[in-house]
Short mmCIF file of N, CA, C and O in Angstrom, two decimals:
data_model
loop_
_atom_site.label_atom_id
_atom_site.label_comp_id
_atom_site.label_asym_id
_atom_site.label_seq_id
_atom_site.Cartn_x
_atom_site.Cartn_y
_atom_site.Cartn_z
N MET A 127 0.60 11.30 25.27
CA MET A 127 0.59 11.65 23.62
C MET A 127 -0.19 9.57 23.38
O MET A 127 0.80 9.07 23.15
N GLU A 128 -1.22 9.91 22.21
CA GLU A 128 -0.91 8.35 21.72
C GLU A 128 -0.84 8.25 20.89
O GLU A 128 -1.32 9.05 19.55
N LEU A 129 -0.33 7.38 20.96
CA LEU A 129 0.83 6.10 19.81
C LEU A 129 -0.08 5.52 18.74
O LEU A 129 -0.09 4.74 17.58
N ASP A 130 -0.90 5.34 19.69
CA ASP A 130 -2.25 3.92 19.14
C ASP A 130 -3.10 4.57 17.16
O ASP A 130 -4.30 4.22 16.51
N THR A 131 -3.30 6.19 17.00
CA THR A 131 -4.27 6.87 16.39
C THR A 131 -2.51 7.10 14.76
O THR A 131 -1.38 7.51 15.86
N TRP A 132 -3.31 7.40 14.26
CA TRP A 132 -2.10 7.63 13.03
C TRP A 132 -1.94 9.22 13.29
O TRP A 132 -0.85 9.94 12.48
N GLU A 133 -2.87 10.74 13.18
CA GLU A 133 -2.96 11.47 14.02
C GLU A 133 -0.93 12.05 14.95
O GLU A 133 -0.41 12.25 15.33
N GLY A 134 -1.47 10.34 15.71
CA GLY A 134 -0.31 10.95 16.55
C GLY A 134 0.95 10.02 16.61
O GLY A 134 2.18 10.32 17.05
N ARG A 135 0.84 9.72 15.93
CA ARG A 135 2.79 9.04 15.26
C ARG A 135 2.39 9.80 14.31
O ARG A 135 4.61 9.77 13.84
N GLY A 136 1.82 10.63 13.67
CA GLY A 136 2.89 11.26 12.91
C GLY A 136 4.06 12.28 12.89
O GLY A 136 4.06 12.83 13.10
N ALA A 137 3.26 12.57 15.01
CA ALA A 137 2.59 13.60 15.91
C ALA A 137 4.89 12.91 16.63
O ALA A 137 5.99 14.54 16.33
N PHE A 138 4.44 11.86 16.08
CA PHE A 138 6.01 11.22 17.54
C PHE A 138 6.56 11.25 16.17
O PHE A 138 7.89 12.13 16.36
N TRP A 139 6.66 11.62 14.59
CA TRP A 139 8.24 10.68 14.29
C TRP A 139 8.43 12.35 13.49
O TRP A 139 9.20 13.09 13.68
N LEU A 140 7.28 13.66 13.73
CA LEU A 140 7.43 14.61 13.86
C LEU A 140 8.53 15.59 14.61
O LEU A 140 10.02 16.65 14.11
N VAL A 141 8.33 15.28 15.56
CA VAL A 141 9.27 15.83 17.24
C VAL A 141 10.29 15.22 16.86
O VAL A 141 11.41 15.67 16.75
N LEU A 142 10.19 14.16 16.04
CA LEU A 142 11.84 12.78 16.01
C LEU A 142 12.02 13.44 15.40
O LEU A 142 14.25 13.43 14.97
N ALA A 143 11.62 13.75 14.04
CA ALA A 143 12.58 14.14 12.85
C ALA A 143 12.70 15.46 13.05
O ALA A 143 14.98 16.12 13.30
N VAL A 144 12.54 16.68 14.47
CA VAL A 144 12.66 18.21 14.39
C VAL A 144 14.21 17.92 16.03
O VAL A 144 14.94 18.09 15.00
N LEU A 145 14.21 16.83 16.42
CA LEU A 145 15.59 16.46 16.96
C LEU A 145 16.67 16.33 16.45
O LEU A 145 17.55 16.76 16.75
N VAL A 146 16.41 15.41 15.27
CA VAL A 146 17.12 14.94 14.66
C VAL A 146 18.17 15.78 13.32
O VAL A 146 18.94 16.69 13.85
N VAL A 147 16.91 16.61 12.76
CA VAL A 147 17.34 17.98 12.43
C VAL A 147 18.00 19.03 12.84
O VAL A 147 19.32 19.60 12.82
N GLY A 148 17.97 18.79 14.15
CA GLY A 148 18.65 19.85 14.96
C GLY A 148 19.49 19.77 16.09
O GLY A 148 20.53 21.08 15.70
N PHE A 149 19.72 18.83 15.94
CA PHE A 149 20.61 18.21 16.66
C PHE A 149 22.40 16.88 16.39
O PHE A 149 23.25 17.57 16.32
N TRP A 150 21.77 17.20 14.44
CA TRP A 150 22.87 16.84 13.83
C TRP A 150 24.00 17.73 14.13
O TRP A 150 24.93 17.03 13.86
N PRO A 151 24.56 18.53 13.96
CA PRO A 151 25.82 19.40 14.05
C PRO A 151 26.36 18.90 15.20
O PRO A 151 27.79 18.66 15.17
N LEU A 152 26.05 19.18 16.22
CA LEU A 152 26.46 18.91 18.31
C LEU A 152 26.66 17.15 18.03
O LEU A 152 27.59 17.00 18.69
N VAL A 153 26.06 16.14 17.28
CA VAL A 153 25.80 14.43 17.18
C VAL A 153 28.13 14.37 16.24
O VAL A 153 28.35 14.24 17.19
N ALA A 154 27.28 15.53 15.17
CA ALA A 154 28.91 15.47 14.51
C ALA A 154 30.10 15.18 14.89
O ALA A 154 31.12 15.14 15.14
N LEU A 155 30.17 16.21 15.16
CA LEU A 155 30.87 17.35 16.48
C LEU A 155 31.53 16.28 17.63
O LEU A 155 32.31 16.01 17.92
N ALA A 156 31.01 16.51 17.95
CA ALA A 156 30.68 14.62 19.53
C ALA A 156 31.10 13.19 18.87
O ALA A 156 31.98 12.69 19.38
N VAL A 157 30.88 13.55 17.39
CA VAL A 157 31.73 11.97 17.17
C VAL A 157 33.41 12.07 16.64
O VAL A 157 34.35 10.79 16.05
N ALA A 158 32.79 12.98 15.32
CA ALA A 158 34.04 13.69 14.41
C ALA A 158 35.16 13.68 15.93
O ALA A 158 34.95 14.66 15.51
N ASP A 159 36.08 13.98 15.05
CA ASP A 159 37.82 14.70 15.47
C ASP A 159 37.60 15.55 14.74
O ASP A 159 38.30 15.09 13.64
N VAL A 160 37.26 16.23 14.42
CA VAL A 160 38.37 17.64 13.62
C VAL A 160 38.81 19.21 14.42
O VAL A 160 38.58 18.91 15.23
N SER A 161 39.21 19.86 13.81
CA SER A 161 38.86 21.37 13.72
C SER A 161 39.61 22.23 12.69
O SER A 161 39.28 21.90 11.49
N GLY A 162 39.53 23.32 13.03
CA GLY A 162 39.33 24.32 12.65
C GLY A 162 38.61 25.42 11.61
O GLY A 162 37.36 25.62 12.53
N THR A 163 37.88 25.33 10.43
CA THR A 163 36.97 25.54 9.85
C THR A 163 36.38 24.63 9.82
O THR A 163 34.91 24.36 10.03
N THR A 164 35.82 23.19 10.05
CA THR A 164 35.12 21.57 9.90
C THR A 164 34.26 22.99 11.10
O THR A 164 32.71 22.26 11.54
N ARG A 165 35.60 23.10 12.77
CA ARG A 165 34.85 22.99 13.77
C ARG A 165 33.09 23.57 14.62
O ARG A 165 33.15 23.88 14.88
N ARG A 166 34.46 24.92 13.42
CA ARG A 166 33.77 26.08 12.97
C ARG A 166 31.81 26.06 12.88
O ARG A 166 31.57 26.32 13.21
N MET A 167 33.01 25.86 11.73
CA MET A 167 31.40 25.12 10.44
C MET A 167 29.82 24.39 12.00
O MET A 167 28.74 24.71 12.67
N LEU A 168 30.25 23.75 12.15
CA LEU A 168 29.36 22.30 13.50
C LEU A 168 29.14 23.16 14.52
O LEU A 168 27.21 23.31 14.38
N ILE A 169 30.07 23.91 15.19
CA ILE A 169 29.90 24.50 16.44
C ILE A 169 28.36 25.75 16.34
O ILE A 169 27.53 26.29 16.52
N ALA A 170 28.96 26.31 14.93
CA ALA A 170 27.68 27.52 14.78
C ALA A 170 26.33 27.12 14.10
O ALA A 170 25.70 27.53 14.59
N ALA A 171 26.36 25.91 12.91
CA ALA A 171 25.58 25.38 12.75
C ALA A 171 24.43 24.69 14.18
O ALA A 171 23.47 24.34 13.58
N GLY A 172 25.49 24.53 15.22
CA GLY A 172 24.47 23.67 15.74
C GLY A 172 22.91 24.91 16.29
O GLY A 172 21.38 24.49 15.90
N PRO A 173 23.07 25.97 16.75
CA PRO A 173 21.70 27.06 16.50
C PRO A 173 21.27 27.23 15.55
O PRO A 173 19.57 27.04 16.23
N VAL A 174 21.70 27.07 14.56
CA VAL A 174 20.98 27.67 13.06
C VAL A 174 20.21 26.32 13.18
O VAL A 174 18.76 26.74 13.30
N SER A 175 20.77 24.44 13.67
CA SER A 175 20.09 23.70 12.90
C SER A 175 18.73 23.61 13.77
O SER A 175 17.51 23.04 13.09
N ILE A 176 18.98 23.91 15.17
CA ILE A 176 18.04 23.80 16.42
C ILE A 176 16.33 24.70 16.00
O ILE A 176 15.78 24.04 16.15
N CYS A 177 17.48 25.81 15.38
CA CYS A 177 16.20 27.21 15.87
C CYS A 177 15.67 26.31 14.37
O CYS A 177 14.03 26.99 14.49
N LEU A 178 16.00 26.42 13.77
CA LEU A 178 15.98 25.89 11.89
C LEU A 178 14.10 24.75 12.36
O LEU A 178 13.09 25.20 12.06
N GLY A 179 14.84 23.68 12.95
CA GLY A 179 14.02 23.35 13.68
C GLY A 179 12.42 23.23 14.64
O GLY A 179 11.63 23.20 13.64
N PHE A 180 12.90 23.87 15.43
CA PHE A 180 12.01 24.77 15.64
C PHE A 180 10.80 25.73 14.93
O PHE A 180 9.29 25.92 15.13
N ALA A 181 11.51 26.58 13.59
CA ALA A 181 10.57 27.37 12.25
C ALA A 181 9.18 26.38 11.49
O ALA A 181 8.73 26.40 11.59
N VAL A 182 10.23 25.42 11.48
CA VAL A 182 9.28 24.35 11.33
C VAL A 182 8.28 23.30 11.49
O VAL A 182 6.45 23.79 11.60
N LEU A 183 8.51 23.74 12.69
CA LEU A 183 7.36 22.77 14.00
C LEU A 183 6.67 23.96 14.07
O LEU A 183 5.11 23.14 14.55
N ILE A 184 6.89 25.15 13.82
CA ILE A 184 6.10 26.02 14.41
C ILE A 184 4.65 26.72 13.53
O ILE A 184 4.04 26.90 13.17
N LEU A 185 5.79 26.50 12.16
CA LEU A 185 4.50 26.62 11.10
C LEU A 185 3.88 25.26 11.02
O LEU A 185 2.81 26.01 10.27
N TRP A 186 4.74 24.07 11.21
CA TRP A 186 3.47 23.43 10.87
C TRP A 186 1.82 23.39 11.52
O TRP A 186 1.36 22.93 11.60
N CYS A 187 2.16 23.62 13.34
CA CYS A 187 0.99 23.76 14.40
C CYS A 187 0.66 24.82 13.62
O CYS A 187 -0.50 24.33 13.50
N GLY A 188 0.82 25.67 12.95
CA GLY A 188 -0.23 27.41 12.75
C GLY A 188 -0.57 27.06 11.56
O GLY A 188 -1.97 27.16 11.94
N TYR A 189 -0.59 25.45 10.97
CA TYR A 189 -0.89 26.19 9.43
C TYR A 189 -2.20 24.71 10.63
O TYR A 189 -3.44 24.03 9.59
N LYS A 190 -1.38 23.59 10.04
CA LYS A 190 -1.95 21.92 10.83
C LYS A 190 -3.74 23.57 11.80
O LYS A 190 -4.64 22.76 11.85
N TYR A 191 -2.81 23.55 13.61
CA TYR A 191 -4.13 23.88 14.45
C TYR A 191 -3.76 25.43 14.68
O TYR A 191 -4.09 25.66 15.67
N GLY A 192 -3.83 26.41 13.79
CA GLY A 192 -3.75 27.74 13.35
C GLY A 192 -5.22 28.22 14.84
O GLY A 192 -5.50 29.45 14.95
N GLU A 193 -5.74 27.26 14.25
CA GLU A 193 -7.50 28.46 14.16
C GLU A 193 -7.48 28.22 15.65
O GLU A 193 -8.18 28.48 16.77
N GLY A 194 -7.31 26.36 16.30
CA GLY A 194 -7.71 25.73 17.85
C GLY A 194 -6.61 26.40 18.55
O GLY A 194 -7.16 27.31 19.99
N LEU A 195 -5.36 27.09 18.40
CA LEU A 195 -4.46 27.97 19.49
C LEU A 195 -4.81 29.91 19.64
O LEU A 195 -4.31 29.88 19.81
N GLN A 196 -6.02 30.17 17.90
CA GLN A 196 -5.53 31.72 17.30
C GLN A 196 -4.07 31.59 17.52
O GLN A 196 -4.24 33.75 18.32
N TRP A 197 -4.02 31.35 16.31
CA TRP A 197 -2.83 32.42 15.39
C TRP A 197 -3.61 32.54 13.87
O TRP A 197 -3.64 31.70 13.45
N SER A 198 -2.55 34.56 13.78
CA SER A 198 -3.07 34.77 12.17
C SER A 198 -2.29 33.97 11.82
O SER A 198 -0.71 33.21 12.42
N ARG A 199 -2.41 33.41 10.76
CA ARG A 199 -0.50 33.06 9.25
C ARG A 199 0.29 34.01 10.05
O ARG A 199 1.17 33.29 9.75
N ARG A 200 0.06 35.10 10.25
CA ARG A 200 1.14 36.74 10.48
C ARG A 200 1.10 35.86 11.66
O ARG A 200 2.59 36.44 11.49
N GLN A 201 0.92 35.76 12.78
CA GLN A 201 1.18 35.53 14.16
C GLN A 201 2.91 34.03 13.25
O GLN A 201 3.77 33.84 14.55
N THR A 202 2.09 33.22 13.05
CA THR A 202 2.62 32.29 12.85
C THR A 202 4.33 32.31 11.74
O THR A 202 4.84 31.90 13.00
N TRP A 203 3.89 33.00 10.93
CA TRP A 203 4.93 33.41 10.39
C TRP A 203 6.14 34.01 10.88
O TRP A 203 7.34 34.33 11.07
N GLY A 204 5.38 34.94 11.65
CA GLY A 204 6.08 35.97 13.22
C GLY A 204 7.22 35.09 13.48
O GLY A 204 8.47 35.34 14.14
N MET A 205 6.61 34.16 14.46
CA MET A 205 6.89 33.24 14.89
C MET A 205 8.40 32.31 14.69
O MET A 205 9.72 32.92 14.94
N ALA A 206 8.25 31.50 13.51
CA ALA A 206 9.23 30.97 11.90
C ALA A 206 10.37 32.32 12.74
O ALA A 206 11.32 31.99 12.52
N VAL A 207 9.92 33.34 11.94
CA VAL A 207 10.80 34.34 11.19
C VAL A 207 11.47 34.56 12.41
O VAL A 207 12.95 34.92 12.66
N MET A 208 11.13 34.84 13.89
CA MET A 208 11.44 34.81 14.68
C MET A 208 12.97 33.56 14.84
O MET A 208 14.52 33.69 15.37
N PHE A 209 12.20 32.17 15.26
CA PHE A 209 13.02 31.47 15.36
C PHE A 209 14.25 31.72 14.33
O PHE A 209 15.56 31.12 15.20
N LEU A 210 14.08 31.67 13.11
CA LEU A 210 15.59 31.93 12.98
C LEU A 210 15.98 32.70 12.48
O LEU A 210 17.04 32.68 12.33
N GLY A 211 15.51 34.10 13.37
CA GLY A 211 17.00 35.53 13.48
C GLY A 211 17.43 34.61 14.76
O GLY A 211 18.80 34.93 14.00
N LEU A 212 17.15 34.39 15.30
CA LEU A 212 18.08 34.33 17.02
C LEU A 212 19.30 32.48 16.49
O LEU A 212 20.44 32.52 16.98
N GLY A 213 18.33 31.69 15.69
CA GLY A 213 19.42 30.73 15.16
C GLY A 213 20.61 31.69 14.33
O GLY A 213 21.66 30.92 14.29
N LEU A 214 20.31 32.39 13.68
CA LEU A 214 21.38 33.40 12.93
C LEU A 214 22.30 33.68 13.26
O LEU A 214 23.09 33.35 13.37
N LEU A 215 21.70 34.93 14.38
CA LEU A 215 22.44 35.78 15.02
C LEU A 215 23.66 34.68 16.41
O LEU A 215 24.36 34.98 16.58
N GLY A 216 22.62 33.47 16.84
CA GLY A 216 23.32 32.54 17.47
C GLY A 216 24.79 32.14 17.01
O GLY A 216 25.21 31.76 17.21
N GLY A 217 24.47 31.22 15.50
CA GLY A 217 25.19 31.33 14.93
C GLY A 217 26.27 31.88 15.33
O GLY A 217 27.61 31.49 15.37
N LEU A 218 26.27 32.73 14.35
CA LEU A 218 26.84 34.28 13.57
C LEU A 218 27.75 35.00 14.45
O LEU A 218 29.10 34.51 14.85
N GLY A 219 27.76 34.42 16.12
CA GLY A 219 28.22 35.02 17.26
C GLY A 219 28.48 33.35 17.74
O GLY A 219 30.33 34.11 17.80
N LEU A 220 28.50 32.75 17.87
CA LEU A 220 29.79 30.99 17.57
C LEU A 220 30.57 31.10 16.64
O LEU A 220 32.14 30.18 17.77
N TRP A 221 30.48 31.60 15.06
CA TRP A 221 31.31 31.43 14.19
C TRP A 221 32.61 32.34 14.80
O TRP A 221 34.09 32.09 14.57
N PHE A 222 32.46 33.13 15.06
CA PHE A 222 32.98 34.90 15.36
C PHE A 222 34.01 34.44 16.48
O PHE A 222 34.63 34.74 17.51
N SER A 223 33.15 34.02 17.71
CA SER A 223 34.01 33.60 19.09
C SER A 223 34.94 33.29 19.50
O SER A 223 35.52 32.33 19.85
N GLU A 224 34.45 31.27 18.38
CA GLU A 224 35.30 29.96 17.99
C GLU A 224 36.74 30.00 17.39
O GLU A 224 37.23 29.71 16.55
N GLY A 225 37.20 31.22 17.18
CA GLY A 225 38.40 31.60 16.58
C GLY A 225 39.37 31.52 17.08
O GLY A 225 40.35 30.95 18.42
#
């Protein structure tokens, strides 16, 4: 990735933002000494936030580079919804298994 252009730097910051949004619950869980409902919430928020970050990245790439990638708007939204669904299902599974 070339960081000497505005587009390259923007892409770098976008990926960094996706990582921060995606992994903040796991970092908070590693740093904080919590138990009970707060721990369950942080564990369940892990896959939800990671998949939310990927869904945002897919939407951004789909709208910016959709023609070059040969993605339709429907395909872009379908992939984003799929990632959100996977994140919610993973979060629910971890919420109920952490009992």
